[in-house]
Amino acid sequence: MDYYDVFPRIVPADKVSEVRIRPRYKHALFPEAELMQVVCNPFDGLNPDGKYGPDADAEKRVEWRMDGDTLVIRVFFTGEQEHNIRVTIRNGQTGNVELVKGFRIYSLESDLYELRPYRGDFHIHTTGSDGRETPCYVAARYRQKGFDFAAISDHGNYKPSVEAIDYWKALDLDFRLYPGEEVHSQDNPVHIIHFGGKYSINDRWRDNTEQYFREVAAIQDALPDKDPRVNNFAVAASEWVFDEIRRAGGLCVFCHPYWSVAQNVIDEGITSEIFRRNKFDAFEVLGGFYKYQFESNNFQVVRYYEEQAKGNRFPVVGLSDSHGVDRFEFGAGRPVVQRVVGMKYADSRDCDLFGWYYTVVLAKSNTVEDLIDGIRNFRSCAVSCIEGETPRVYGPFRMVRYVNFLLREYFPMHDTLCATEGALMLDHLAGDAKAAGALKQLKGRTADYMEASFGK
């Protein structure tokens, strides 16, 4: 629980900004001003004088005052880095240090400061293919989990994503749903996520099979330096899908190359050729692998950084590949227990994969066009947030530093706001006549929190 409102959390670099720290509860109140010392330490050690290292004048550089119960700070935030506002509180009788409170601020260069962070997932399965719950239910659970946007992407099926969009759009939510599908083109083992396009690519090849094979053959014939050991049809078919997704206005994502069953589903020849030709928009560097499948994501992360080191750059995303959002544990897999006790479950928890892997995009807005633009322009990170483990962030170093800060300092309160909306979405879906009105009253809360976090 956040004991303080800290606004703004994100400030422009190389400017003086005013930060207001307001206790939200009585037990978090600041003492009298004479018992406090306020210092701002830049994490990278870059000081306002342009030099690196300890700043002997750190305390002098901070102007601060109390405005009622609110601590108001003015300081010059140097460069693009994290800053630690340290409030040292002394005991009024002994003069000894009693408590040190730290408040983190991030200063950004103008190109990133004008953008906003959005958490999303667009590799999600429902009853529209082999998932457990309906598209509308899954959408509500994603909002409850703290997501700003999502796209249902069922196997070979675009319609479930539209079903979720059509159902929820009547409530005009801040949560955004976009179209999607997992594309499985004929005779091609490569799975490709289609995010945000205006029509189905699965329908496109199924409705025009002869044309599909003819166009793929033309791409295959034009491939230079073909390796005879490689399934070049699969390479060409994948590039056909990439092109068709872009033609539909969507983002094409190369998925889980190191997914294995009896062996890797996509052989290394195809994988290496797809990486070498680099015709996709983004790579699913973190995909929907369970804990026992840790090697798969490990291989994908190392492959990503190795390709970058060779100069083969491409954006990355993290996507859950979730096939369910709820797990009922009582009597699971034990039909005798279920029959004798007379109940199938007593409690539930989040299903594995749900919320484990996702993408944070820095974009101008939460529209599909701006989100795709953010990903294509290397302003996204893949996040691993497996239950019971510490988060891991992957992508360009500049983005990774900032997104780690956001996970720690920005998203917790954001997620609390989203959880309330998601719970009401579930109530509405279950037939609660009052839920729609409550959601209407809450509209704009997450947007207001976001803008306040940027001092707007």
GROMACS .gro file of N, CA and C in nm, residues 2-9 19-25 71:
model
   48
    2ASP      N    1   0.055   0.220  -0.085
    2ASP     CA    2   0.130   0.346  -0.089
    2ASP      C    3   0.081   0.438   0.023
    3TYR      N    4   0.174   0.477   0.110
    3TYR     CA    5   0.139   0.567   0.219
    3TYR      C    6   0.142   0.713   0.176
    4TYR      N    7   0.198   0.739   0.057
    4TYR     CA    8   0.214   0.878   0.012
    4TYR      C    9   0.170   0.894  -0.133
    5ASP      N   10   0.112   1.009  -0.162
    5ASP     CA   11   0.097   1.054  -0.300
    5ASP      C   12   0.221   1.134  -0.335
    6VAL      N   13   0.290   1.093  -0.440
    6VAL     CA   14   0.410   1.164  -0.485
    6VAL      C   15   0.385   1.209  -0.628
    7PHE      N   16   0.364   1.338  -0.646
    7PHE     CA   17   0.336   1.392  -0.780
    7PHE      C   18   0.420   1.517  -0.804
    8PRO      N   19   0.487   1.521  -0.921
    8PRO     CA   20   0.499   1.414  -1.020
    8PRO      C   21   0.606   1.313  -0.980
    9ARG      N   22   0.595   1.194  -1.036
    9ARG     CA   23   0.697   1.091  -1.022
    9ARG      C   24   0.800   1.101  -1.134
   19VAL      N   25   0.805   1.889  -0.661
   19VAL     CA   26   0.746   1.760  -0.627
   19VAL      C   27   0.672   1.775  -0.495
   20ARG      N   28   0.549   1.727  -0.492
   20ARG     CA   29   0.467   1.734  -0.371
   20ARG      C   30   0.447   1.594  -0.316
   21ILE      N   31   0.480   1.575  -0.189
   21ILE     CA   32   0.470   1.445  -0.123
   21ILE      C   33   0.367   1.458  -0.011
   22ARG      N   34   0.251   1.397  -0.033
   22ARG     CA   35   0.140   1.412   0.061
   22ARG      C   36   0.111   1.280   0.132
   23PRO      N   37   0.118   1.277   0.265
   23PRO     CA   38   0.080   1.155   0.337
   23PRO      C   39  -0.068   1.124   0.315
   24ARG      N   40  -0.098   0.999   0.289
   24ARG     CA   41  -0.237   0.959   0.265
   24ARG      C   42  -0.306   0.916   0.394
   25TYR      N   43  -0.227   0.885   0.496
   25TYR     CA   44  -0.283   0.835   0.621
   25TYR      C   45  -0.212   0.901   0.739
   71LEU      N   46   0.484   1.777   0.201
   71LEU     CA   47   0.622   1.819   0.181
   71LEU      C   48   0.639   1.862   0.036
   0.00000   0.00000   0.00000
